[in-house]
Coordinates of C-alpha atoms in Angstrom, one line a residue:
Chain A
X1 CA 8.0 -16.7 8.5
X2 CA 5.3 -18.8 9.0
X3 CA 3.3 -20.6 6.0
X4 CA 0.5 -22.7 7.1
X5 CA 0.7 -24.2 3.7
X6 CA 4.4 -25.6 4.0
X7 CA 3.4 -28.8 4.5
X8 CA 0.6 -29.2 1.7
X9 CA 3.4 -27.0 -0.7
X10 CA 6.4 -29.7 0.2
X11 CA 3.7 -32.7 -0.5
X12 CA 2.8 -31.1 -3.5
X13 CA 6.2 -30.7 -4.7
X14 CA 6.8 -34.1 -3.9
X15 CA 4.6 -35.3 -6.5
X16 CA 1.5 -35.5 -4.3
X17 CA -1.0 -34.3 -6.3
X18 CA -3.9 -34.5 -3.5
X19 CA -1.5 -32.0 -1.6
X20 CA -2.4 -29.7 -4.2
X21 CA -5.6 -30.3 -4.4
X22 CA -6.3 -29.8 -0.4
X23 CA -4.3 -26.1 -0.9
X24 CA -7.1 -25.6 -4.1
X25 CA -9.6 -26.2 -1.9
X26 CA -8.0 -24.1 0.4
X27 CA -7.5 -20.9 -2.0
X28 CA -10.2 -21.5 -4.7
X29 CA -12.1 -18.7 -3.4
X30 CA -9.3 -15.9 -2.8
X31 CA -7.8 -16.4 -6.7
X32 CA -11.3 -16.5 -7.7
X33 CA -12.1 -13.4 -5.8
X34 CA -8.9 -11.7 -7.4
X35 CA -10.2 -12.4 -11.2
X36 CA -13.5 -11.6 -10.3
X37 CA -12.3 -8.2 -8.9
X38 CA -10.5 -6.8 -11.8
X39 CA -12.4 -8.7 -14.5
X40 CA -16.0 -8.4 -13.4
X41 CA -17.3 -11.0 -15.3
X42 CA -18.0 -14.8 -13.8
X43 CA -17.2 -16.5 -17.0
X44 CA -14.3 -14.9 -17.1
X45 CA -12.8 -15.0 -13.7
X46 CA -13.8 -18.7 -13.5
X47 CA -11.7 -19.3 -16.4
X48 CA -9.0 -17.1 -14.6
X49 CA -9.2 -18.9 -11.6
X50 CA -8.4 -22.5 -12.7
X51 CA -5.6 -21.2 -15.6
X52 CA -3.8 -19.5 -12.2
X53 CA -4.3 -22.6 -10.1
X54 CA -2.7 -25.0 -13.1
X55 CA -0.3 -22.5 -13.5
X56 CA 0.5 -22.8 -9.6
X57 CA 0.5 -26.2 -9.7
X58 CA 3.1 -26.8 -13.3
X59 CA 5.3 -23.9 -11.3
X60 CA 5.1 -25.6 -7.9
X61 CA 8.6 -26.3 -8.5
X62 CA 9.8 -23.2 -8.9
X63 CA 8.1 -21.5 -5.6
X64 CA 10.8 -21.5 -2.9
X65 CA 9.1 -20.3 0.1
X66 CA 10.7 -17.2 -0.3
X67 CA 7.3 -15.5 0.8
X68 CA 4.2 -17.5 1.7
X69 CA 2.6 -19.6 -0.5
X70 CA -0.7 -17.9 -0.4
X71 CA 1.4 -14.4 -2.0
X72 CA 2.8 -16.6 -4.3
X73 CA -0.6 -17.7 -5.7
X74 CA -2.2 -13.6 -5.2
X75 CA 1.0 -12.8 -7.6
X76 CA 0.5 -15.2 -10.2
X77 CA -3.7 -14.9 -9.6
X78 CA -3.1 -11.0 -10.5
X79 CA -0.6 -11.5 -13.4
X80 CA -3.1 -13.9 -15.1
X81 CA -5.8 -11.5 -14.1
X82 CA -4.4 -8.3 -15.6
X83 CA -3.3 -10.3 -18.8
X84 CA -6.5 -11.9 -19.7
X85 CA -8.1 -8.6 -19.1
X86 CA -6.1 -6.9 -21.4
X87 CA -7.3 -9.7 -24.0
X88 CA -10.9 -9.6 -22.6
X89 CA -14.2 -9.1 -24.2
X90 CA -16.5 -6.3 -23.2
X91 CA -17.9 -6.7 -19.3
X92 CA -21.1 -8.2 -19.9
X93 CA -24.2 -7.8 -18.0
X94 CA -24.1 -9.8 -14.9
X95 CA -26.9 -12.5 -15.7
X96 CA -28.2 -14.1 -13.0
X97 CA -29.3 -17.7 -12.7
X98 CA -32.1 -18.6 -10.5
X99 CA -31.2 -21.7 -7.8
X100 CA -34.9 -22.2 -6.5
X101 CA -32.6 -24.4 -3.5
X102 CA -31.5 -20.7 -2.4
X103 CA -33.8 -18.8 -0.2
X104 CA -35.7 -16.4 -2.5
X105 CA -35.0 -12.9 -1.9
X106 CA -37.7 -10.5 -1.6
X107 CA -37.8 -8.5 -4.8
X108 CA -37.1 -5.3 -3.0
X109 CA -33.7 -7.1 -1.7
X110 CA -33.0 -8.4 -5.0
X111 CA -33.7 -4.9 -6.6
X112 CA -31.3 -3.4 -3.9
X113 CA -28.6 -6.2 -4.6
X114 CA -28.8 -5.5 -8.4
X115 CA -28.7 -1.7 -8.2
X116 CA -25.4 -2.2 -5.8
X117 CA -24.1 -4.7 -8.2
X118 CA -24.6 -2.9 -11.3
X119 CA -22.9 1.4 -9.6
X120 CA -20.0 -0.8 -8.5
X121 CA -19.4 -2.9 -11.6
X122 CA -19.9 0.4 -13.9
X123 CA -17.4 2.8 -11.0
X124 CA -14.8 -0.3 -11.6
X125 CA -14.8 -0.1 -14.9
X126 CA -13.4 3.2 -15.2
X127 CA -10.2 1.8 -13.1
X128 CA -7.5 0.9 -14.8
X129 CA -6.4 -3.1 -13.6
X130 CA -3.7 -2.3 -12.1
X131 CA -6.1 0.1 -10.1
X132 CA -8.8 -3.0 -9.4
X133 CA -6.6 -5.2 -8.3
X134 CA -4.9 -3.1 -5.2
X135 CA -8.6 -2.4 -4.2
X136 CA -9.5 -6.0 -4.3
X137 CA -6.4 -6.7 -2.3
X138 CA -6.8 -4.1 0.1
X139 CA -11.0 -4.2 0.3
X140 CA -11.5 -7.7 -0.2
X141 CA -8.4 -9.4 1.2
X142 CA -7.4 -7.3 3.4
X143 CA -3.8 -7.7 3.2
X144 CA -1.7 -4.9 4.4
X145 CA 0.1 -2.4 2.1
X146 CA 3.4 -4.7 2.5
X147 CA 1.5 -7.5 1.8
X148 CA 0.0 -5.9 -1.1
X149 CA 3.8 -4.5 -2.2
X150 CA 5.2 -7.7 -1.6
X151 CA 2.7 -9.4 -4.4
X152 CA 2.7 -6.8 -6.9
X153 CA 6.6 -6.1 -6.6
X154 CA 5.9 -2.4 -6.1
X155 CA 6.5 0.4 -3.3
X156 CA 4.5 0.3 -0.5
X157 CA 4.1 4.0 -1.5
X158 CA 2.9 3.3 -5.1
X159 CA 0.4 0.8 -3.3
X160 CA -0.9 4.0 -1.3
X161 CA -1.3 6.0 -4.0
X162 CA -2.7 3.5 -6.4
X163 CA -5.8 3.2 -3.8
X164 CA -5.7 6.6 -2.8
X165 CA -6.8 7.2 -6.7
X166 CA -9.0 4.1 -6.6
X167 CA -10.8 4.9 -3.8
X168 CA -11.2 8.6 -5.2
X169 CA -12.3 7.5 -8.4
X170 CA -14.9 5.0 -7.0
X171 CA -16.2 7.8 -4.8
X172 CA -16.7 10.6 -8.1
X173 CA -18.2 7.5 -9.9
X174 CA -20.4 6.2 -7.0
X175 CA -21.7 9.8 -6.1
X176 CA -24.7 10.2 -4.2
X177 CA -24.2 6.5 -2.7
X178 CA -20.9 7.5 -1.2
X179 CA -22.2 10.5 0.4
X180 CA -25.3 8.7 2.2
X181 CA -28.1 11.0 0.1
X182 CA -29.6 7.9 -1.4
X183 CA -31.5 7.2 1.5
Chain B
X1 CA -19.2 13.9 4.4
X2 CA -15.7 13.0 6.1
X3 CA -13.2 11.3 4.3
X4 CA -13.2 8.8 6.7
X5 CA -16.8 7.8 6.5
X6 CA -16.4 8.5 2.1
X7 CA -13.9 5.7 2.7
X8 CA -15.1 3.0 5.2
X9 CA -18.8 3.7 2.7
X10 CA -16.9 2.5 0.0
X11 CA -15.2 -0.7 1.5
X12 CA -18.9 -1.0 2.5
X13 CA -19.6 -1.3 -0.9
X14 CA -17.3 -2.5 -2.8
X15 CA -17.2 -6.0 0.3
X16 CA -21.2 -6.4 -0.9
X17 CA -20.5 -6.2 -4.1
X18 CA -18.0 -9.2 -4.2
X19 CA -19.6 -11.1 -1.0
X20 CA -22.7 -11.2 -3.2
X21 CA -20.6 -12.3 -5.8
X22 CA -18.8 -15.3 -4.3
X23 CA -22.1 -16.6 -2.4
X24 CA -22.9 -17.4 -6.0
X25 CA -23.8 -21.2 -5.9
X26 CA -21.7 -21.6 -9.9
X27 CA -18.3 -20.9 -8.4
X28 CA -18.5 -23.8 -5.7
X29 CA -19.8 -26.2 -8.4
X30 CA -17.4 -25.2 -10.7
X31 CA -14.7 -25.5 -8.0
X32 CA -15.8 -28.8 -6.7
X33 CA -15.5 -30.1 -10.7
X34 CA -12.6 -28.5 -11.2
X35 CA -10.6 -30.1 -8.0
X36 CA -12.1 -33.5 -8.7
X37 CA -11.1 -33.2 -12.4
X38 CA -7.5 -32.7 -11.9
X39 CA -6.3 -32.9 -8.1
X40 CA -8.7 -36.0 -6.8
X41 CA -6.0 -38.3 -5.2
X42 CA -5.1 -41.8 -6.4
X43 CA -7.1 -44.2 -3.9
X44 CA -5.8 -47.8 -3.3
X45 CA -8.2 -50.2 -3.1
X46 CA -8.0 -51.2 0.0
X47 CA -8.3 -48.2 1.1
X48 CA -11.7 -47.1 -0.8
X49 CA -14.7 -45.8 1.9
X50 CA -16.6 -49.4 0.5
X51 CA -13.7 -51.5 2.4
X52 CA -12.3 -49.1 4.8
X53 CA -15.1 -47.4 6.4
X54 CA -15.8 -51.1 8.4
X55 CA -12.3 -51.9 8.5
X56 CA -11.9 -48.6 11.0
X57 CA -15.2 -48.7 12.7
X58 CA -14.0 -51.8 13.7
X59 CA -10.8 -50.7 15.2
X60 CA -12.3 -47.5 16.9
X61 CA -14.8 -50.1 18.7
X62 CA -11.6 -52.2 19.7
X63 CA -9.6 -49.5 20.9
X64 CA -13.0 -47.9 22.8
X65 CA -13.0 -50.8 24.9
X66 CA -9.1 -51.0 25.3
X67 CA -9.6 -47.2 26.9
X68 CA -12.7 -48.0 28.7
X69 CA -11.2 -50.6 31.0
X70 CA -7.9 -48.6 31.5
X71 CA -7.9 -45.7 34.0
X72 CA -6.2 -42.4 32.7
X73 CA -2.9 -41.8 34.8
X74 CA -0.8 -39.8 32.3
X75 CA 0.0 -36.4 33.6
X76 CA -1.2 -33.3 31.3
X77 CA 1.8 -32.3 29.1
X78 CA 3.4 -28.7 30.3
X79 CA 3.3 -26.3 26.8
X80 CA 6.5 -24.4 27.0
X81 CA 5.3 -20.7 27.1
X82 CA 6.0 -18.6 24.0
X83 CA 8.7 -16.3 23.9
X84 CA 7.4 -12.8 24.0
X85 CA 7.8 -10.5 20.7
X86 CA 9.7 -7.6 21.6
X87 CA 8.2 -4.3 20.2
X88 CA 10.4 -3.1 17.3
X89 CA 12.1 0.3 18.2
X90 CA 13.0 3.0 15.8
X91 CA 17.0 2.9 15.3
X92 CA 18.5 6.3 16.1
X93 CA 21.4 5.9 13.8
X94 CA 24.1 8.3 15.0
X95 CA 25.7 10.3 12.4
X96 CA 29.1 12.2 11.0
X97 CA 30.3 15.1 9.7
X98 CA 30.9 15.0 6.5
X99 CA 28.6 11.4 5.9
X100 CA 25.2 13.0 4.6
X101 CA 23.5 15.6 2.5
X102 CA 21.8 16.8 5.7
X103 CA 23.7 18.1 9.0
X104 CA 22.4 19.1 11.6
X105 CA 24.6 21.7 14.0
X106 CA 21.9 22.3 16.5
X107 CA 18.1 22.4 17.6
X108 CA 15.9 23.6 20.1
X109 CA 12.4 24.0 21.2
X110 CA 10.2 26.2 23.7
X111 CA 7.2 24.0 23.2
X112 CA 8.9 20.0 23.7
X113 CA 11.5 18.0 23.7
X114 CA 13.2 17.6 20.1
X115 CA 14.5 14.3 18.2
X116 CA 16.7 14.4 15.5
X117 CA 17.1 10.9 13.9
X118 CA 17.9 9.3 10.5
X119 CA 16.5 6.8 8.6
X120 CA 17.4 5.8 5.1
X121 CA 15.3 5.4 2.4
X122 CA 16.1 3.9 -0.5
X123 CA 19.7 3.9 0.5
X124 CA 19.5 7.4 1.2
X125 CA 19.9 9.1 4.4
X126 CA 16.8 11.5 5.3
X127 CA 16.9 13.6 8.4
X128 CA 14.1 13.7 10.8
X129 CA 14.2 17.0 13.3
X130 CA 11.2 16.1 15.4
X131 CA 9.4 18.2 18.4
X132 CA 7.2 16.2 20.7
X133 CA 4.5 18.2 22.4
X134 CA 2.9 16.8 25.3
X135 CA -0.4 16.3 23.2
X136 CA 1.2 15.2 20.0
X137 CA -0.8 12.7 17.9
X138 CA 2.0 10.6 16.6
Chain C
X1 CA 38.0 59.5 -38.1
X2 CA 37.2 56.3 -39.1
X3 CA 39.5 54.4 -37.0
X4 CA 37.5 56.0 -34.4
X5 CA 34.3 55.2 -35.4
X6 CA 35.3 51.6 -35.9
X7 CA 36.5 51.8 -32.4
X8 CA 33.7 53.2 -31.0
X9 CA 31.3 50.8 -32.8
X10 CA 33.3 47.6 -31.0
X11 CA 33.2 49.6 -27.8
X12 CA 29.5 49.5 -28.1
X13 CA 29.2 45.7 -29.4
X14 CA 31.0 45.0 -26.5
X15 CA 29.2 46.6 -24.0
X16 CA 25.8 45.3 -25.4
X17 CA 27.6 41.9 -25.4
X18 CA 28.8 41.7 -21.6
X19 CA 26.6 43.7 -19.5
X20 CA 28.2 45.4 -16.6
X21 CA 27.8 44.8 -12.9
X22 CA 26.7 47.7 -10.8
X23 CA 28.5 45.6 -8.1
X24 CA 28.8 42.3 -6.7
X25 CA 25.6 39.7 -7.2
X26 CA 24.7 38.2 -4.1
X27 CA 24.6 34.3 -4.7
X28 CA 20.8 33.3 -4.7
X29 CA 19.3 29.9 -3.9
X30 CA 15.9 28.2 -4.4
X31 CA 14.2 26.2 -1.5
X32 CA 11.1 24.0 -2.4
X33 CA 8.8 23.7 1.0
X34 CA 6.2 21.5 1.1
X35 CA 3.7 21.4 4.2
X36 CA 2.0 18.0 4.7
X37 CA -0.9 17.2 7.1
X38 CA -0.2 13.8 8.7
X39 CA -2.8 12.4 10.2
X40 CA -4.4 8.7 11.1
X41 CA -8.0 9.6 10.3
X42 CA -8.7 7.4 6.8
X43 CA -6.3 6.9 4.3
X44 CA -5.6 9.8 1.9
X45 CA -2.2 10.1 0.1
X46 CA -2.4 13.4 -1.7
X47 CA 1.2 14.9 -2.3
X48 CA 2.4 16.4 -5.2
X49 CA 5.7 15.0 -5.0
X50 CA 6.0 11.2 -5.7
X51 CA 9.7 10.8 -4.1
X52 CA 8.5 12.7 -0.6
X53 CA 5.4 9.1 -0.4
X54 CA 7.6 6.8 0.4
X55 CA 10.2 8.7 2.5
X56 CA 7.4 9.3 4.4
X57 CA 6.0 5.9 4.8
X58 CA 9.4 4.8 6.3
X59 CA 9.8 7.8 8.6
X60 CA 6.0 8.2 10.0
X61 CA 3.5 5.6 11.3
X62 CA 0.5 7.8 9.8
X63 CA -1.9 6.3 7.8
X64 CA -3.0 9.5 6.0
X65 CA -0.8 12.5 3.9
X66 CA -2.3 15.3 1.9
X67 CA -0.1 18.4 1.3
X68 CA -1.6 21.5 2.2
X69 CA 0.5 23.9 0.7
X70 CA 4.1 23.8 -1.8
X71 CA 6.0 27.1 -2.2
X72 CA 9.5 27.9 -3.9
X73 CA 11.3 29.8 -2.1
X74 CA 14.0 32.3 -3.3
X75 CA 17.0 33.3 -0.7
X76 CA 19.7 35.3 -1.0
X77 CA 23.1 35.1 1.7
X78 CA 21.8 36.6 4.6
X79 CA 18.0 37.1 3.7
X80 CA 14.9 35.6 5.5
X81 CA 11.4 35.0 4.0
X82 CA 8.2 34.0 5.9
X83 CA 5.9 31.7 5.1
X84 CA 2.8 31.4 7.2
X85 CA 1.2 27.8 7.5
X86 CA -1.8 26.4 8.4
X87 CA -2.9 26.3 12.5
X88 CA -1.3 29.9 13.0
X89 CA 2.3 28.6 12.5
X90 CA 4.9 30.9 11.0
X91 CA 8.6 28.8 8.9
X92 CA 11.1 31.7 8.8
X93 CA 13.9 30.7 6.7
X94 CA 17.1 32.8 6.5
X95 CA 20.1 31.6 4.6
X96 CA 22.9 32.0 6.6
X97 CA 25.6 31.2 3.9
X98 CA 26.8 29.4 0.7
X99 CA 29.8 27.6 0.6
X100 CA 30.0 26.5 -3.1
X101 CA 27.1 23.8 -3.0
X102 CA 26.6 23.3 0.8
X103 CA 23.3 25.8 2.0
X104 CA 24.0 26.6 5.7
X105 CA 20.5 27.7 6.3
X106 CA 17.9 28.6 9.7
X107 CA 14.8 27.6 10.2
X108 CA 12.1 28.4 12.6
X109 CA 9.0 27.4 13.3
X110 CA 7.0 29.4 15.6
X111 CA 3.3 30.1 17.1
X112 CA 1.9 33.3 18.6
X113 CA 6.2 34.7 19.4
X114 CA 6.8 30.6 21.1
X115 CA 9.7 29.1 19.6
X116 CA 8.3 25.6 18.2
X117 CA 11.4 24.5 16.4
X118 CA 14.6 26.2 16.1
X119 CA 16.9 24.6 14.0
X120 CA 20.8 25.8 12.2
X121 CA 21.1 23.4 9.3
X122 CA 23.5 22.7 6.2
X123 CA 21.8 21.0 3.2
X124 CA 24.7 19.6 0.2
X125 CA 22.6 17.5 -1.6
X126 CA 18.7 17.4 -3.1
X127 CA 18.0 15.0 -0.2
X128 CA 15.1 16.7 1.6
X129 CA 15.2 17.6 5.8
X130 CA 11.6 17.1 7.2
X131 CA 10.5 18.9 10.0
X132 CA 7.7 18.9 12.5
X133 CA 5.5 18.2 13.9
X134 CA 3.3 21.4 14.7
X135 CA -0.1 19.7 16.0
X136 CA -3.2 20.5 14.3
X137 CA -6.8 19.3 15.6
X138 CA -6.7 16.9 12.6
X139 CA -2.9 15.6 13.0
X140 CA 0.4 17.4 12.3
X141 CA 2.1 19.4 9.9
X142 CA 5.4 18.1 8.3
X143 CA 7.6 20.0 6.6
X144 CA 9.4 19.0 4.1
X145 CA 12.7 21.4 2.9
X146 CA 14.9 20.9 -0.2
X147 CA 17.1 22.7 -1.9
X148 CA 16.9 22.9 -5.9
X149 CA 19.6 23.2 -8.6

């Protein structure tokens, strides 16, 4: 199998704590996606994101390359997820701070973005975790349903099913989006 | 609507909603500060940009020369060519009397030609009796 | 008199208890069939029955199952039952014989008098035998035959 973070991983464990910062750097974004997926709230996934990444990096010792290093960090990414949103406050309202560097969407683009934002958030919440995080996996990562089954330490036919129902639920929550009448 | 199209409008949705999310400029300050905070790596002095960023400028112009009056007679290095992945074929695992919950004492077909196979499942044996039609979708 | 009565009474109690047989029952079994459409157009996963999911990942390359149709089937030795199934298909099952628990069953699968799928089969466990596949515009049909306790 190979790991293009063997090297980087073996540095790491070596005591090299640069090594682990490089495969941060390198992952930041993919355990931040997976906390942002099944929490839905920044504050909250950024907070997520770093705990799983100094988790990763106290454990480093205990990963053994049994599966690539980038599974190993989705697994303990989800675990951390799914606990902290079984602790979590209520989803907030996602607030939006302007960066006048940005270019400025039009208001009509903004409006759109918002209106996407805001009939996905509210279809998520009605998923159970466990339910958000195969559809981040699967819609976001696109890993494959062994991939998937290989992180979560489930069937690949419980990962099928799981999105099967995700994906269902999204579309009965979604509605008129799904269907293409919103024009 | 076709479930296909229900499905890929979905994905459609769902990839906005987190590619909007993740353009957001907080998460790479955040992730810049957090790196820097805990993973920046122990720099010896001599090796600081201030003293090393002449120090190698220096050599590159050395070695620029070196190259410049040397003509280039090494030969191009021959990458050995990867080994081919063979396609993975489904194991037709004969089978006895007696051995499974399923036997099989004969099959026919007026329409194709018919596999039986086995393949186990959770250490279970299931029995496949298969007819292949000249248009079959599988 | 009264010994008679007596008698009579325990006759009855006896008959109500054990009910006679007009002759020999005819051992009966149940079949469960489940028709599944397999197909690679999205991904749906839509079966009643968890256990047949991922017996059918391993065994098919299909990205998409939705079962179409479940029936519980009732045969006696030597009886046949048809099922029709979807794209003018017809399953006639016939059970052959029982041999304590081993089914020695028949199954056939046919279109329009054409023999799809003829098959003489003997089931001894709950393990199920799938059969197929009859091709439908939108994939094929898999059946899936177990026998219950």
């Amino acid at each position: 199998m190979h790991d293009p973070d063997r090297h980087l991983v073996e540095r790491a464990k070596a005591g090299d704590r640069g090594a682990f910062g490089k495969l941060a750097t390198r992952h930041y974004e993919l355990v931040y996606a997976v906390a942002f997926g099944v929490l839905g709230n920044r504050e909250d996934a950024l907070d997520v994101a770093q705990e799983a990444l100094m988790k990763a990096f106290l454990e480093i010792q205990k990963f053994q390359g049994e599966s690539k290093f980038r599974t190993w960090l989705y697994r303990i990414s989800v675990n951390a997820a799914i606990d902290a949103s079984r602790r979590k406050r209520p989803t907030e309202p996602i607030e939006e701070r302007i960066d006048l560097r940005a270019h400025e969407p039009s208001p009509r683009e903004e409006a759109h973005r918002r209106e996407i934002r805001g009939l996905v958030r509210n279809a998520l919440d009605l998923l159970s975790p466990e339910h958000r995080t195969i559809l981040v996996l699967r819609e976001w990562h696109e890993l494959s349903y062994d991939e998937i089954a290989e992180t979560l330490q489930i069937e690949v036919g419980t990962v099928m099913s799981r999105l099967f129902y995700a994906r269902k639920k999204l579309a009965e929550a979604l509605g008129a989006n799904v269907k293409g009448e919103v024009p | 609507m076709a479930a296909g199209e229900e499905e890929k409008k979905i994905r459609e949705l769902f990839k906005t909603y987190m590619a909007e999310e993740l353009k957001h400029p907080e998460i790479g300050r955040r992730k810049k500060a957090f790196i820097q905070e805990h993973f920046a790596p122990h720099i010896p002095f001599v090796l600081r940009p201030a003293l090393l960023v002449p120090t190698l400028s220096f050599i590159f112009i050395c070695v620029l020369a070196l190259q410049l009056m040397k003509p280039v007679t090494k030969p191009i290095p021959q990458v050995a060519l990867k080994e081919t992945v063979k396609p993975k074929t489904l194991e037709r695992t004969p089978f006895e009397e007696g051995d499974l919950g399923v036997q099989v004492k004969q099959v026919s077909s007026d329409m194709g030609s018919t596999l039986v196979f086995q393949k186990s499942s959770q250490g279970v044996p299931v029995i496949v009796i298969w007819v292949f039609t000249g248009g079959s979708n599988q | 008199m009264k010994r008679g009565r007596i008698f009579l009474g325990w006759l009855l109690i006896g008959v109500l208890l054990f009910p006679s047989y007009g002759g020999s029952q005819a051992p009966a079994l149940t079949l469960k069939v489940a028709v599944i459409l397999a197909s690679n157009e999205g991904s749906d996963f839509d079966l009643e029955n968890d256990a047949y999911r991922d017996q059918l990942i391993r065994l098919f390359s299909y990205t998409a199952y939705e079962q179409v149709r479940g029936y519980s089937v009732v045969l006696e030795e030597g009886e046949q039952e048809l099922i029709a199934i979807p794209g003018d298909y017809e399953l006639i099952l016939t059970l052959q014989r029982l041999e304590g628990e081993k089914v020695f069953l028949h199954a056939l699968i046919q279109k329009g008098g054409n023999k799809f799928l003829d098959t003489e089969l003997s089931l001894l466990g709950p393990t199920p035998v799938f059969l197929g596949g009859p091709p439908l515009d939108s994939g094929n049909l898999v059946l899936a035959i177990e026998k219950l306790y």
